[in-house]
Every structure is written in structure tokens, then in C-alpha cells.
Amino acid sequence: MLEPSTPVQFVKGIGPKLSEILANKGIQTVDDLVHYLPFRYEDRQNPRGIAELQLGEMGTLIAEVRTSGLFRTRRMPIFQLTVGQGRNRLKCIWFNGSYLRDKFQPGQLVALYGKVDLNRGEPQLVNPEFEILGEEDKAEEKAAESLEVGRIVPIYESAGQGKLTSRWFRKIIHNALKDLTPDLPEAIPAAICKRLNLPSARKALWEVHWPIEGESLLDLQSRRTPAHIRMIFEELFFIELGLELKRREQKAKTGIAFELNDRVREAIKKILPFHPTGAQKRALKEIASDMQKPFPMRRLLQGDVGSGKTLVAFEAAIIAIENGFQVGLMAPTEILAQQHYFSARRILEPSGYRIVLLTGSLEEDRKREIRRHIAQGSAQLVIGTHALIEHKVDFAKPGLVIVDEQHRFGVMQRSKLMQKTAESGNDRVGTGAPARLAEPIPEADVLVMTATPIPRTLALTLYGDLDISVLDEMPPGRTPIVTRRVGDERSDEVWQFVRKQVAAGHQAYVVYPVIEEKESELKAAMKMYGELSKRVLPDLQVAVLHGRMEADLKEQVMRLFQQGKIQVLVSTTVIEVGVDVPNATVMVVEHAERFGLAQLHQLRGRIGRGAAKSYCVLMTGGKVSEDGERRLDALVRTNDGFQIAELDLELRGPGEFFGTRQAGLPSFQVASLIRDRDLLEIAKKDAAAVLSAPNSEISQTEIERALWQMRTRWQKTYGLVEVG
Ligand code: ADP
Ligand code: MG
């Protein structure tokens, strides 16, 4: 009998060598193996006869190899295979098919899957997938054969450079399922299984691999059979359970109950440079209500670029400061920290708040002095980059931490960060005040701000541990940005347009794709800057900004641009985050096809911040990929960050959505955040229901079993993590 936790090498047919290949695929236990699901299914119940194949359709066919050979055309080698059923014959071709040269022997039985095309009036399969059937010992063939034909057959991705074929997985997984212990623990409470009509864990496992007779192929491909739904739900349910538990743990801790009296309200009103939007009011209300409660706030403020998050953050800061606490505001880059610092001084300093900026580029002496102010409590609002505030700062009385994260963190990274920041001020209290040790030390509130709207499904998983406030309304007086696509052969017109806008008193950004500040790319950007400043727009004030410049210089350039003394700013993506110059009305993006969708949207958010009409010109040079076309189209079509985020998620998948595969994002075995939104919502609700039990539906034992299973899963997904 195999247990889920048994190492794979004890499965019949897998030795130590093969288990190594599997380990590279992340398959170590029997449980991993049986969760290696087919990526599609092939209907081999009634495979088609050659004569029945439909043009333009995907066809499945089982036939005998007749002849094969490699042909060289002028452009590429083409491998040609002819298969037959009785008298009927069919040609299959593979472009660049040299690798297939010695693959087929006449008389072999092959299963083929591919699109039926017409070539000189004859149907043929082009680049079909194939599987050679019945290659093994005669003795095994009979038993194995029933897994190959006469049924719906699971197709697996091969592994180990093709060494472990789909056919191999079919057999091995079949073995594993056969020997798997019949009593898999049922970790989803019975009431939930019943309501959602979920089959048992074991039945579901069988049926995702080996569909029951008569199962709809369409349901299988779209992962909507009861077995699939069970597997997907299970995966989402345990993630949501962990997140929900984390949320509740936070609420069980001791926090600071800030007071929101008339004096504090007055202080907030005093700073307001304009009427807050309805969304800003609502968000502040939610934040203020959290802050008044005696447990730590963990809230996400989500809003499109330009929706006015900064103002809300400052209002929250005032609540903490007026209560005698300090506030830390952490930005992802130095430029953005500076930007926040400028705004804070403009908006908060008139009320007499003491604000400091702590950046890496300051001189050591100055840094030390600032740290002293923070440690003594005389600095009330501390603005800096994540790195700076994270480790070296000792707050006298931390009350609120604002993380402007620009979605660079996943669940795990964030929870580490929060732990650290929440503790940063407490070390001193803990060691310095031994007399009151029995009292728990209150944790600071945390407000996370994120610039790109996050599709709801992602928010539910990525930020499932946070409460969410959304700014879904733009400040008044904005005119929507007009976005156009232009091939770079028309650049003269584009520069003429920039000139006209500048003549009208506005400013322009020209963005060049230097994404990781690489030397070679930077060179191209600098060349382009030279070209613009010397030849194309010699009479305008043109400056350049990139990530490798000295911080002082960067700051100076930003200030001059803000003051309107620079008219055209040539820049790399360093301006992507947070820069706020309402007088800038044009953005020209060079090689727009090289940027990601979310990134272009972020960039574009730098304009359209004032009352004047703004223009975004997406220049493309050379050939644009199909996905590139879709990205650019989407930007031309809409300014709605949520729509763009949804499309971005669809185009790139959740892992890539955040730039790189982030450690904090669960990678799902079965579920898809795009396909399974509905199930995710249900899973979240049910996870919350379980934690509010026991009741007449869910027993204490069921809760314990669910939590136990959840911990095992989290352990596997995130490594060493404490939940619960
Ligand atoms: P983001 O959400 O991208 O951080 P900001 O906080 O930088 O947005 O705000 C964008 C611009 O909108 C800023 O120039 C800010 O001063 C302005 N703004 C914010 N709230 C309002 C409001 N209620 N009315 C008018 N302008 C506002
Ligand atoms: Mg901002």
C-alpha cells in the first residue's frame, strides 16, 4: 500500500534513477505524482477512420506506420510519415523534423493528434503530436494496451527531455493509483462536500486521470468534471484557509487603539488641499475605523495610478501622529521616496509636522543624525526606501507603517516584512522596560498601498491576509488620456507634436526601454537622448534621467522637471513609479512593444494628472509579436486599470504578472486564477465558515482535520512557514 507521503521510488516502475528525474520536476512523493495531471485528454474510444477526418478540425487517429523519410526543401528539412488503416492512407508532416529521422518503423501502431489540413487537394496532419503504441515486451503489451486505446486517454507533459513520455506517466500513475491506500483522509468538511457535490478525494484522483465512461470531452478539457472541480476546490480551499487564519491571528494580537476625536479630525481637515473624492473618503473611513480598534491594522489600499492614494496615506499618518506616535513611509525606490518627501513637506509641514527623509545616498553623518531623531521620537514622519527602514531604524514609538509596495511583494515576503517592522520599535521597549514585561507590546498598524489594480482573483490569494480598500474613482477634472500607436518611421511627426505641446507651456516624457538598467540598453537610451537634445529639439530644455545616475543628480533633475525648467525628460523606466508632475501632458514611449502591459499602464499614469488633455504615443520599431499587438491594442482602447490588469493576467499568467516568479505567489497544481475565479470565491467563503465553526454543520474534528491538512500544504508550498 502506498501512502500519499511515500517517496515515488516505491511506486512500481520507478527506481532511484527515474525518481531523480521526477524530483527535478518537483515530484517527490506519491501525492506529488498523482497530482501530476494530464494537460489534455484524447478520445480514443472511437478513434476516427482516416476517411472520416474533418478538414480544419483537430483529429485523433490510430493507424499503422507505412513509410517515413526526411526531405530537404530549400527552406527547411521536412519529415514525412505515411500511416494507414487498411487501404486508407494519410500523410503527416513535421517542419524542421530532422529529429524524427529514426523514430518510426513500418508496422508500428501510432496515435496521432493534430489539425487536419489540405495539401494539394489531399488531407494531411501538420506537426501532429504522436505516440508510438505497443513498443514493450509482448507480455506487458496486453495489460498496457487497455490504457492506450478504447477509452478517453490522459495526455501528460513528458519529462527528462522526453525520456519519461506521456505513455510512461500513464502507466506509472495508474500503478500508483492502484496501490494508493483506499482510506485517504477526507479533509474537506462533509457539509461542504455535500453542498458542492464533490466526489471523495480518492474518487476524484482516479477520475481526473482515468475519466469514467461517457464523460464529456468538453468538460474534461475545460476542467469542469466533478473530479476536476474537487481537485481545484481543494487546492484553493486550503490556501484560503491559511490566509484567513493569518488574518485572524493578526486580529488576535494587541494593537494600538488610536483616538479619532474632533482635534484629530480638525488636523486632517486642515491639510486637505482639495475635496477628497468619494472613494478617498470611504477608504479613509475604513482605515480610521481599523486604527481605532485595539488590534493591529493590516489593510491594503488599492487604486489605479493617479487615484490619489498619497492623500489618504497622509490622512492616516495624521491620525497616528496626533496620537503621539511615529509613522514610517516606505517606498520601493529612492526617487519615489523623494517624491513622497516633497509632497509630505508641501502638504504636512505647514501644520508643523516634523518629516525626515532617510535615503541610502545621504552622508553617513547625516544618516546617523536622522536615525537619532527617529530613535528619540522627534521625527514624526519618516520617509525612506524599504531597505532603509527595514533594518537599521529604531523607532521610539512606532504607530503606523505605510508600505508603498507597487506590488513587488507576495504574501510571504510581506508577512516577513510586517513582522520585522512591527518588531523594529519593540526591541527597545522589550529590553529597556523590564518592569512591564507582562503586558503585551502593541504592534504598529500597517497600510500597504499598491498602484496597479489587481484582478480580484489575485487580490484574494495574494492579499488574502489583508483587508482591502479600493480607490475606484479618479479625482475630478481629469480628461482621459488619448493613446495612439505610431510606427517609428513617423517619428518626425511625433517630435513636431511634442514641440507644439511644449510651445503651449506643457512638458513631455520620452521613455526608453532600459528595463534593468543594463549597460547596452543604457547606451541606446543615451544615444537617443543625444539625438533629441542636439539635433531634433536643440532649442528645448531636454534632460535625461536613469537609474545609474548619482542620487543627487537624479533629485536635481526631478526637481527641475517638477518646476517646469526642464521641458522634455528623456528617461528609462525609473519614472514608472509615483512621479507626479501635472503639467506633463505628453508621453512618448519608444519601442513600446518591449514593455509589459501593466508597466505601460503605469508609465502612462504619469500623464493625465492635470486638467489639460494628455497624449500617450506608443512608438513601435520593427515587428510586433501577437501578444505585443494585444497589449498595445488594449492600451489604445482603454484607460481602465482593472480591465488592463485582467488582460495582463490572462496574457502572462499569474506568475509573470508580478514581473518575476515571486516566491510569495502560490503556484497552483490544478487551479487557474483565470479559469477558476468562481471556485476561488466559494473557497474563500467556505474557509471563513470553517474558522467560525464548530456548529451544527461543521464539527470540531472536521476543523482540526482541515487545519492539519492546510498546514501540510502550506509547508509544501511555502517551505517553513508558521500558520496557526
Ligand atoms: P497615486 O494613487 O497614483 O499615488 P497620487 O496620490 O499621486 O496618486 O495623486 C495623483 C494626483 O491627483 C496628485 O497630483 C494629487 O495631488 C491629485 N489628487 C489626489 N486627490 C485629489 C482630489 N481629491 N482632488 C483633486 N486632485 C487630487
Ligand atoms: Mg503614489
PDB file of C-alpha atoms in Angstrom, residues 108-365:
ATOM      1  CA  GLN A 108       4.169   0.208 -35.623  1.00  0.00           C
ATOM      2  CA  LEU A 109       0.872   1.398 -34.268  1.00  0.00           C
ATOM      3  CA  VAL A 110       0.785   5.156 -33.609  1.00  0.00           C
ATOM      4  CA  ALA A 111      -1.729   7.505 -32.081  1.00  0.00           C
ATOM      5  CA  LEU A 112      -1.749  10.893 -33.775  1.00  0.00           C
ATOM      6  CA  TYR A 113      -3.372  14.137 -32.753  1.00  0.00           C
ATOM      7  CA  GLY A 114      -3.317  17.231 -34.897  1.00  0.00           C
ATOM      8  CA  LYS A 115      -5.021  19.623 -37.193  1.00  0.00           C
ATOM      9  CA  VAL A 116      -6.264  18.299 -40.491  1.00  0.00           C
ATOM     10  CA  ASP A 117      -5.110  20.486 -43.370  1.00  0.00           C
ATOM     11  CA  LEU A 118      -5.400  20.295 -47.086  1.00  0.00           C
ATOM     12  CA  ASN A 119      -2.262  19.983 -49.171  1.00  0.00           C
ATOM     13  CA  ARG A 120      -2.677  19.881 -52.957  1.00  0.00           C
ATOM     14  CA  GLY A 121      -6.176  18.590 -52.518  1.00  0.00           C
ATOM     15  CA  GLU A 122      -5.158  15.870 -50.065  1.00  0.00           C
ATOM     16  CA  PRO A 123      -5.824  15.928 -46.328  1.00  0.00           C
ATOM     17  CA  GLN A 124      -2.765  15.756 -44.092  1.00  0.00           C
ATOM     18  CA  LEU A 125      -1.797  16.303 -40.462  1.00  0.00           C
ATOM     19  CA  VAL A 126       0.689  19.113 -39.890  1.00  0.00           C
ATOM     20  CA  ASN A 127       3.045  18.861 -36.920  1.00  0.00           C
ATOM     21  CA  PRO A 128       0.772  16.419 -35.089  1.00  0.00           C
ATOM     22  CA  GLU A 129       1.527  15.144 -31.615  1.00  0.00           C
ATOM     23  CA  PHE A 130       2.115  11.452 -31.661  1.00  0.00           C
ATOM     24  CA  GLU A 131       2.677   8.458 -29.521  1.00  0.00           C
ATOM     25  CA  ILE A 132       4.075   5.114 -30.632  1.00  0.00           C
ATOM     26  CA  LEU A 133       1.937   2.385 -29.144  1.00  0.00           C
ATOM     27  CA  GLY A 134       2.852  -1.113 -28.060  1.00  0.00           C
ATOM     28  CA  GLU A 135       6.632  -0.948 -28.099  1.00  0.00           C
ATOM     29  CA  GLU A 136       7.274  -3.014 -24.990  1.00  0.00           C
ATOM     30  CA  ASP A 137       7.500  -6.679 -24.234  1.00  0.00           C
ATOM     31  CA  LYS A 138       4.741  -8.728 -25.691  1.00  0.00           C
ATOM     32  CA  ALA A 139       3.722  -9.882 -22.212  1.00  0.00           C
ATOM     33  CA  GLU A 140       3.113  -6.404 -20.906  1.00  0.00           C
ATOM     34  CA  GLU A 141       1.531  -5.173 -24.037  1.00  0.00           C
ATOM     35  CA  LYS A 142      -1.842  -6.623 -23.404  1.00  0.00           C
ATOM     36  CA  ALA A 143      -2.250  -5.131 -19.990  1.00  0.00           C
ATOM     37  CA  ALA A 144      -0.802  -1.817 -21.067  1.00  0.00           C
ATOM     38  CA  GLU A 145      -2.882  -1.652 -24.172  1.00  0.00           C
ATOM     39  CA  SER A 146      -6.074  -1.109 -22.290  1.00  0.00           C
ATOM     40  CA  LEU A 147      -4.587   2.143 -21.038  1.00  0.00           C
ATOM     41  CA  GLU A 148      -3.893   3.285 -24.561  1.00  0.00           C
ATOM     42  CA  VAL A 149      -6.926   2.667 -26.703  1.00  0.00           C
ATOM     43  CA  GLY A 150     -10.643   2.145 -26.470  1.00  0.00           C
ATOM     44  CA  ARG A 151     -11.101   4.906 -23.899  1.00  0.00           C
ATOM     45  CA  ILE A 152     -10.502   8.540 -23.142  1.00  0.00           C
ATOM     46  CA  VAL A 153      -6.787   8.694 -22.543  1.00  0.00           C
ATOM     47  CA  PRO A 154      -4.928  11.220 -20.374  1.00  0.00           C
ATOM     48  CA  ILE A 155      -2.052  13.042 -22.064  1.00  0.00           C
ATOM     49  CA  TYR A 156       0.791  14.169 -19.815  1.00  0.00           C
ATOM     50  CA  GLU A 157       3.624  16.514 -20.412  1.00  0.00           C
ATOM     51  CA  SER A 158       6.782  14.468 -20.861  1.00  0.00           C
ATOM     52  CA  ALA A 159       9.774  14.917 -18.572  1.00  0.00           C
ATOM     53  CA  GLY A 160      13.534  14.417 -18.564  1.00  0.00           C
ATOM     54  CA  GLN A 161      13.975  15.650 -22.142  1.00  0.00           C
ATOM     55  CA  GLY A 162      11.375  13.306 -23.447  1.00  0.00           C
ATOM     56  CA  LYS A 163      12.694  10.310 -21.562  1.00  0.00           C
ATOM     57  CA  LEU A 164       9.605   9.997 -19.450  1.00  0.00           C
ATOM     58  CA  THR A 165       6.875  10.035 -22.047  1.00  0.00           C
ATOM     59  CA  SER A 166       3.201  10.651 -21.678  1.00  0.00           C
ATOM     60  CA  ARG A 167       2.737   6.920 -22.117  1.00  0.00           C
ATOM     61  CA  TRP A 168       5.164   6.231 -19.305  1.00  0.00           C
ATOM     62  CA  PHE A 169       3.347   8.581 -16.944  1.00  0.00           C
ATOM     63  CA  ARG A 170       0.079   6.940 -17.876  1.00  0.00           C
ATOM     64  CA  LYS A 171       1.328   3.569 -16.769  1.00  0.00           C
ATOM     65  CA  ILE A 172       3.166   4.745 -13.677  1.00  0.00           C
ATOM     66  CA  ILE A 173       0.389   6.940 -12.384  1.00  0.00           C
ATOM     67  CA  HIS A 174      -2.011   4.097 -12.996  1.00  0.00           C
ATOM     68  CA  ASN A 175       0.212   1.873 -10.844  1.00  0.00           C
ATOM     69  CA  ALA A 176       0.391   4.494  -8.127  1.00  0.00           C
ATOM     70  CA  LEU A 177      -3.352   4.973  -8.055  1.00  0.00           C
ATOM     71  CA  LYS A 178      -3.945   1.225  -7.919  1.00  0.00           C
ATOM     72  CA  ASP A 179      -1.709   0.831  -4.889  1.00  0.00           C
ATOM     73  CA  LEU A 180      -2.723   4.018  -3.156  1.00  0.00           C
ATOM     74  CA  THR A 181      -4.259   3.474   0.241  1.00  0.00           C
ATOM     75  CA  PRO A 182      -8.044   3.317  -0.022  1.00  0.00           C
ATOM     76  CA  ASP A 183      -8.584   5.452   3.023  1.00  0.00           C
ATOM     77  CA  LEU A 184      -7.279   8.861   2.105  1.00  0.00           C
ATOM     78  CA  PRO A 185      -8.204  11.237   4.895  1.00  0.00           C
ATOM     79  CA  GLU A 186     -11.147  13.445   3.973  1.00  0.00           C
ATOM     80  CA  ALA A 187     -10.035  16.922   4.960  1.00  0.00           C
ATOM     81  CA  ILE A 188     -12.869  18.953   3.498  1.00  0.00           C
ATOM     82  CA  PRO A 189     -15.817  19.016   5.906  1.00  0.00           C
ATOM     83  CA  ALA A 190     -18.683  16.788   4.811  1.00  0.00           C
ATOM     84  CA  ALA A 191     -21.231  19.587   4.676  1.00  0.00           C
ATOM     85  CA  ILE A 192     -19.132  21.420   2.090  1.00  0.00           C
ATOM     86  CA  CYS A 193     -18.560  18.291   0.005  1.00  0.00           C
ATOM     87  CA  LYS A 194     -22.242  17.628   0.016  1.00  0.00           C
ATOM     88  CA  ARG A 195     -23.288  21.138  -0.914  1.00  0.00           C
ATOM     89  CA  LEU A 196     -20.810  21.328  -3.793  1.00  0.00           C
ATOM     90  CA  ASN A 197     -21.369  17.737  -4.848  1.00  0.00           C
ATOM     91  CA  LEU A 198     -17.698  16.906  -4.540  1.00  0.00           C
ATOM     92  CA  PRO A 199     -16.635  13.296  -5.022  1.00  0.00           C
ATOM     93  CA  SER A 200     -14.306  11.809  -2.393  1.00  0.00           C
ATOM     94  CA  ALA A 201     -10.603  12.604  -2.599  1.00  0.00           C
ATOM     95  CA  ARG A 202      -9.744   9.170  -3.911  1.00  0.00           C
ATOM     96  CA  LYS A 203     -12.511   9.027  -6.479  1.00  0.00           C
ATOM     97  CA  ALA A 204     -11.548  12.453  -7.758  1.00  0.00           C
ATOM     98  CA  LEU A 205      -7.932  11.386  -8.150  1.00  0.00           C
ATOM     99  CA  TRP A 206      -8.896   8.361 -10.200  1.00  0.00           C
ATOM    100  CA  GLU A 207     -11.238  10.234 -12.403  1.00  0.00           C
ATOM    101  CA  VAL A 208      -9.032  13.165 -13.297  1.00  0.00           C
ATOM    102  CA  HIS A 209      -6.576  10.640 -14.672  1.00  0.00           C
ATOM    103  CA  TRP A 210      -8.977   7.994 -15.865  1.00  0.00           C
ATOM    104  CA  PRO A 211     -12.288   9.601 -16.741  1.00  0.00           C
ATOM    105  CA  ILE A 212     -15.373   7.495 -16.239  1.00  0.00           C
ATOM    106  CA  GLU A 213     -17.028   6.120 -19.314  1.00  0.00           C
ATOM    107  CA  GLY A 214     -19.233   8.581 -21.079  1.00  0.00           C
ATOM    108  CA  GLU A 215     -17.560  11.638 -19.531  1.00  0.00           C
ATOM    109  CA  SER A 216     -17.837  14.694 -21.750  1.00  0.00           C
ATOM    110  CA  LEU A 217     -14.598  15.508 -23.501  1.00  0.00           C
ATOM    111  CA  LEU A 218     -15.509  19.171 -23.377  1.00  0.00           C
ATOM    112  CA  ASP A 219     -15.918  19.100 -19.580  1.00  0.00           C
ATOM    113  CA  LEU A 220     -12.614  17.309 -19.314  1.00  0.00           C
ATOM    114  CA  GLN A 221     -10.724  19.819 -21.422  1.00  0.00           C
ATOM    115  CA  SER A 222     -12.280  22.747 -19.569  1.00  0.00           C
ATOM    116  CA  ARG A 223     -11.638  21.074 -16.192  1.00  0.00           C
ATOM    117  CA  ARG A 224     -15.250  21.070 -15.229  1.00  0.00           C
ATOM    118  CA  THR A 225     -15.894  17.416 -14.402  1.00  0.00           C
ATOM    119  CA  PRO A 226     -16.851  16.765 -10.767  1.00  0.00           C
ATOM    120  CA  ALA A 227     -13.402  15.244 -10.267  1.00  0.00           C
ATOM    121  CA  HIS A 228     -11.642  18.349 -11.543  1.00  0.00           C
ATOM    122  CA  ILE A 229     -13.837  20.642  -9.530  1.00  0.00           C
ATOM    123  CA  ARG A 230     -12.983  18.691  -6.403  1.00  0.00           C
ATOM    124  CA  MET A 231      -9.237  18.934  -7.071  1.00  0.00           C
ATOM    125  CA  ILE A 232      -9.384  22.628  -7.884  1.00  0.00           C
ATOM    126  CA  PHE A 233     -11.603  23.461  -4.966  1.00  0.00           C
ATOM    127  CA  GLU A 234      -9.400  21.520  -2.601  1.00  0.00           C
ATOM    128  CA  GLU A 235      -6.308  23.401  -3.675  1.00  0.00           C
ATOM    129  CA  LEU A 236      -7.949  26.805  -3.363  1.00  0.00           C
ATOM    130  CA  PHE A 237      -9.731  25.958  -0.154  1.00  0.00           C
ATOM    131  CA  PHE A 238      -6.566  25.160   1.773  1.00  0.00           C
ATOM    132  CA  ILE A 239      -4.772  28.249   0.558  1.00  0.00           C
ATOM    133  CA  GLU A 240      -7.681  30.428   1.535  1.00  0.00           C
ATOM    134  CA  LEU A 241      -7.911  28.663   4.866  1.00  0.00           C
ATOM    135  CA  GLY A 242      -4.293  29.540   5.605  1.00  0.00           C
ATOM    136  CA  LEU A 243      -4.759  33.140   4.555  1.00  0.00           C
ATOM    137  CA  GLU A 244      -7.920  33.519   6.570  1.00  0.00           C
ATOM    138  CA  LEU A 245      -6.170  32.082   9.589  1.00  0.00           C
ATOM    139  CA  LYS A 246      -3.330  34.554   9.209  1.00  0.00           C
ATOM    140  CA  ARG A 247      -5.833  37.377   9.086  1.00  0.00           C
ATOM    141  CA  ARG A 248      -7.484  36.183  12.255  1.00  0.00           C
ATOM    142  CA  GLU A 249      -4.192  35.745  14.042  1.00  0.00           C
ATOM    143  CA  GLN A 250      -3.376  39.355  13.319  1.00  0.00           C
ATOM    144  CA  LYS A 251      -6.646  40.418  14.824  1.00  0.00           C
ATOM    145  CA  ALA A 252      -5.956  38.464  17.958  1.00  0.00           C
ATOM    146  CA  LYS A 253      -2.799  40.454  18.633  1.00  0.00           C
ATOM    147  CA  THR A 254      -2.591  43.600  20.642  1.00  0.00           C
ATOM    148  CA  GLY A 255      -2.520  46.774  18.625  1.00  0.00           C
ATOM    149  CA  ILE A 256      -2.837  50.450  19.256  1.00  0.00           C
ATOM    150  CA  ALA A 257      -6.309  51.899  19.620  1.00  0.00           C
ATOM    151  CA  PHE A 258      -5.824  55.349  18.148  1.00  0.00           C
ATOM    152  CA  GLU A 259      -8.245  58.041  19.139  1.00  0.00           C
ATOM    153  CA  LEU A 260     -10.164  59.864  16.469  1.00  0.00           C
ATOM    154  CA  ASN A 261     -11.576  62.871  18.262  1.00  0.00           C
ATOM    155  CA  ASP A 262     -12.510  66.309  16.974  1.00  0.00           C
ATOM    156  CA  ARG A 263      -8.989  67.614  17.379  1.00  0.00           C
ATOM    157  CA  VAL A 264      -7.651  64.870  15.109  1.00  0.00           C
ATOM    158  CA  ARG A 265     -10.454  65.427  12.621  1.00  0.00           C
ATOM    159  CA  GLU A 266      -9.640  69.126  12.530  1.00  0.00           C
ATOM    160  CA  ALA A 267      -5.978  68.354  11.945  1.00  0.00           C
ATOM    161  CA  ILE A 268      -6.903  66.200   8.968  1.00  0.00           C
ATOM    162  CA  LYS A 269      -9.224  68.804   7.515  1.00  0.00           C
ATOM    163  CA  LYS A 270      -6.521  71.433   7.817  1.00  0.00           C
ATOM    164  CA  ILE A 271      -4.132  69.734   5.435  1.00  0.00           C
ATOM    165  CA  LEU A 272      -6.597  68.917   2.676  1.00  0.00           C
ATOM    166  CA  PRO A 273      -5.520  70.730  -0.487  1.00  0.00           C
ATOM    167  CA  PHE A 274      -8.740  69.732  -2.258  1.00  0.00           C
ATOM    168  CA  HIS A 275     -12.036  67.974  -1.680  1.00  0.00           C
ATOM    169  CA  PRO A 276     -11.375  64.280  -1.322  1.00  0.00           C
ATOM    170  CA  THR A 277     -13.194  62.056  -3.790  1.00  0.00           C
ATOM    171  CA  GLY A 278     -15.960  59.788  -2.539  1.00  0.00           C
ATOM    172  CA  ALA A 279     -13.588  56.854  -2.826  1.00  0.00           C
ATOM    173  CA  GLN A 280     -10.906  58.623  -0.806  1.00  0.00           C
ATOM    174  CA  LYS A 281     -13.435  59.396   1.909  1.00  0.00           C
ATOM    175  CA  ARG A 282     -14.605  55.822   2.017  1.00  0.00           C
ATOM    176  CA  ALA A 283     -11.056  54.456   2.183  1.00  0.00           C
ATOM    177  CA  LEU A 284     -10.103  56.832   4.969  1.00  0.00           C
ATOM    178  CA  LYS A 285     -13.182  55.839   6.909  1.00  0.00           C
ATOM    179  CA  GLU A 286     -12.233  52.169   6.645  1.00  0.00           C
ATOM    180  CA  ILE A 287      -8.650  52.878   7.628  1.00  0.00           C
ATOM    181  CA  ALA A 288      -9.631  55.125  10.520  1.00  0.00           C
ATOM    182  CA  SER A 289     -12.028  52.528  11.805  1.00  0.00           C
ATOM    183  CA  ASP A 290      -9.234  49.919  11.779  1.00  0.00           C
ATOM    184  CA  MET A 291      -6.889  52.291  13.520  1.00  0.00           C
ATOM    185  CA  GLN A 292      -9.346  52.908  16.331  1.00  0.00           C
ATOM    186  CA  LYS A 293      -9.606  49.206  17.086  1.00  0.00           C
ATOM    187  CA  PRO A 294      -7.294  47.641  19.671  1.00  0.00           C
ATOM    188  CA  PHE A 295      -5.688  45.163  17.262  1.00  0.00           C
ATOM    189  CA  PRO A 296      -3.161  45.809  14.505  1.00  0.00           C
ATOM    190  CA  MET A 297      -4.454  47.039  11.163  1.00  0.00           C
ATOM    191  CA  ARG A 298      -3.401  45.039   8.118  1.00  0.00           C
ATOM    192  CA  ARG A 299      -5.002  46.803   5.198  1.00  0.00           C
ATOM    193  CA  LEU A 300      -4.348  47.123   1.505  1.00  0.00           C
ATOM    194  CA  LEU A 301      -5.171  50.367  -0.242  1.00  0.00           C
ATOM    195  CA  GLN A 302      -5.605  49.541  -3.858  1.00  0.00           C
ATOM    196  CA  GLY A 303      -6.123  52.096  -6.595  1.00  0.00           C
ATOM    197  CA  ASP A 304      -5.139  52.872 -10.112  1.00  0.00           C
ATOM    198  CA  VAL A 305      -2.302  55.289 -10.791  1.00  0.00           C
ATOM    199  CA  GLY A 306      -3.429  58.805 -10.087  1.00  0.00           C
ATOM    200  CA  SER A 307      -6.368  57.792  -7.946  1.00  0.00           C
ATOM    201  CA  GLY A 308      -4.946  59.757  -5.020  1.00  0.00           C
ATOM    202  CA  LYS A 309      -3.559  57.180  -2.607  1.00  0.00           C
ATOM    203  CA  THR A 310      -0.953  59.552  -1.221  1.00  0.00           C
ATOM    204  CA  LEU A 311      -3.514  61.876   0.272  1.00  0.00           C
ATOM    205  CA  VAL A 312      -5.262  59.001   2.028  1.00  0.00           C
ATOM    206  CA  ALA A 313      -1.928  57.818   3.386  1.00  0.00           C
ATOM    207  CA  PHE A 314      -1.143  61.266   4.752  1.00  0.00           C
ATOM    208  CA  GLU A 315      -4.524  61.464   6.432  1.00  0.00           C
ATOM    209  CA  ALA A 316      -3.866  58.152   8.136  1.00  0.00           C
ATOM    210  CA  ALA A 317      -0.427  59.409   9.142  1.00  0.00           C
ATOM    211  CA  ILE A 318      -2.006  62.392  10.875  1.00  0.00           C
ATOM    212  CA  ILE A 319      -4.189  60.131  12.990  1.00  0.00           C
ATOM    213  CA  ALA A 320      -1.107  58.323  14.265  1.00  0.00           C
ATOM    214  CA  ILE A 321       0.984  61.462  14.749  1.00  0.00           C
ATOM    215  CA  GLU A 322      -1.781  63.357  16.545  1.00  0.00           C
ATOM    216  CA  ASN A 323      -1.972  60.395  18.922  1.00  0.00           C
ATOM    217  CA  GLY A 324       1.701  60.844  19.717  1.00  0.00           C
ATOM    218  CA  PHE A 325       3.048  58.045  17.533  1.00  0.00           C
ATOM    219  CA  GLN A 326       5.558  57.920  14.687  1.00  0.00           C
ATOM    220  CA  VAL A 327       4.868  56.939  11.104  1.00  0.00           C
ATOM    221  CA  GLY A 328       7.179  55.201   8.643  1.00  0.00           C
ATOM    222  CA  LEU A 329       6.510  55.506   4.928  1.00  0.00           C
ATOM    223  CA  MET A 330       8.450  53.064   2.796  1.00  0.00           C
ATOM    224  CA  ALA A 331       8.813  53.452  -0.944  1.00  0.00           C
ATOM    225  CA  PRO A 332      10.270  50.925  -3.393  1.00  0.00           C
ATOM    226  CA  THR A 333      12.780  53.345  -4.933  1.00  0.00           C
ATOM    227  CA  GLU A 334      14.760  56.367  -3.844  1.00  0.00           C
ATOM    228  CA  ILE A 335      13.131  58.586  -6.421  1.00  0.00           C
ATOM    229  CA  LEU A 336       9.734  57.677  -5.167  1.00  0.00           C
ATOM    230  CA  ALA A 337      10.797  58.227  -1.570  1.00  0.00           C
ATOM    231  CA  GLN A 338      11.950  61.679  -2.574  1.00  0.00           C
ATOM    232  CA  GLN A 339       8.713  62.302  -4.368  1.00  0.00           C
ATOM    233  CA  HIS A 340       6.746  61.384  -1.251  1.00  0.00           C
ATOM    234  CA  TYR A 341       9.034  63.585   0.783  1.00  0.00           C
ATOM    235  CA  PHE A 342       8.329  66.599  -1.441  1.00  0.00           C
ATOM    236  CA  SER A 343       4.581  66.025  -1.245  1.00  0.00           C
ATOM    237  CA  ALA A 344       4.727  65.480   2.503  1.00  0.00           C
ATOM    238  CA  ARG A 345       6.577  68.716   3.004  1.00  0.00           C
ATOM    239  CA  ARG A 346       4.135  70.596   0.803  1.00  0.00           C
ATOM    240  CA  ILE A 347       1.064  69.166   2.486  1.00  0.00           C
ATOM    241  CA  LEU A 348       2.088  68.346   6.061  1.00  0.00           C
ATOM    242  CA  GLU A 349       4.816  70.773   7.003  1.00  0.00           C
ATOM    243  CA  PRO A 350       2.503  73.822   7.114  1.00  0.00           C
ATOM    244  CA  SER A 351       0.803  72.101  10.055  1.00  0.00           C
ATOM    245  CA  GLY A 352       4.141  71.808  11.796  1.00  0.00           C
ATOM    246  CA  TYR A 353       4.712  68.056  11.467  1.00  0.00           C
ATOM    247  CA  ARG A 354       8.345  67.021  11.562  1.00  0.00           C
ATOM    248  CA  ILE A 355       9.272  64.993   8.498  1.00  0.00           C
ATOM    249  CA  VAL A 356      12.568  63.326   7.658  1.00  0.00           C
ATOM    250  CA  LEU A 357      13.852  61.609   4.545  1.00  0.00           C
ATOM    251  CA  LEU A 358      16.235  58.732   5.019  1.00  0.00           C
ATOM    252  CA  THR A 359      17.902  57.536   1.834  1.00  0.00           C
ATOM    253  CA  GLY A 360      20.991  55.493   1.094  1.00  0.00           C
ATOM    254  CA  SER A 361      22.678  58.347  -0.713  1.00  0.00           C
ATOM    255  CA  LEU A 362      22.819  60.607   2.351  1.00  0.00           C
ATOM    256  CA  GLU A 363      26.166  61.081   4.043  1.00  0.00           C
ATOM    257  CA  GLU A 364      26.851  58.820   6.989  1.00  0.00           C
ATOM    258  CA  ASP A 365      26.828  61.684   9.480  1.00  0.00           C
TER     259      ASP A 365
END
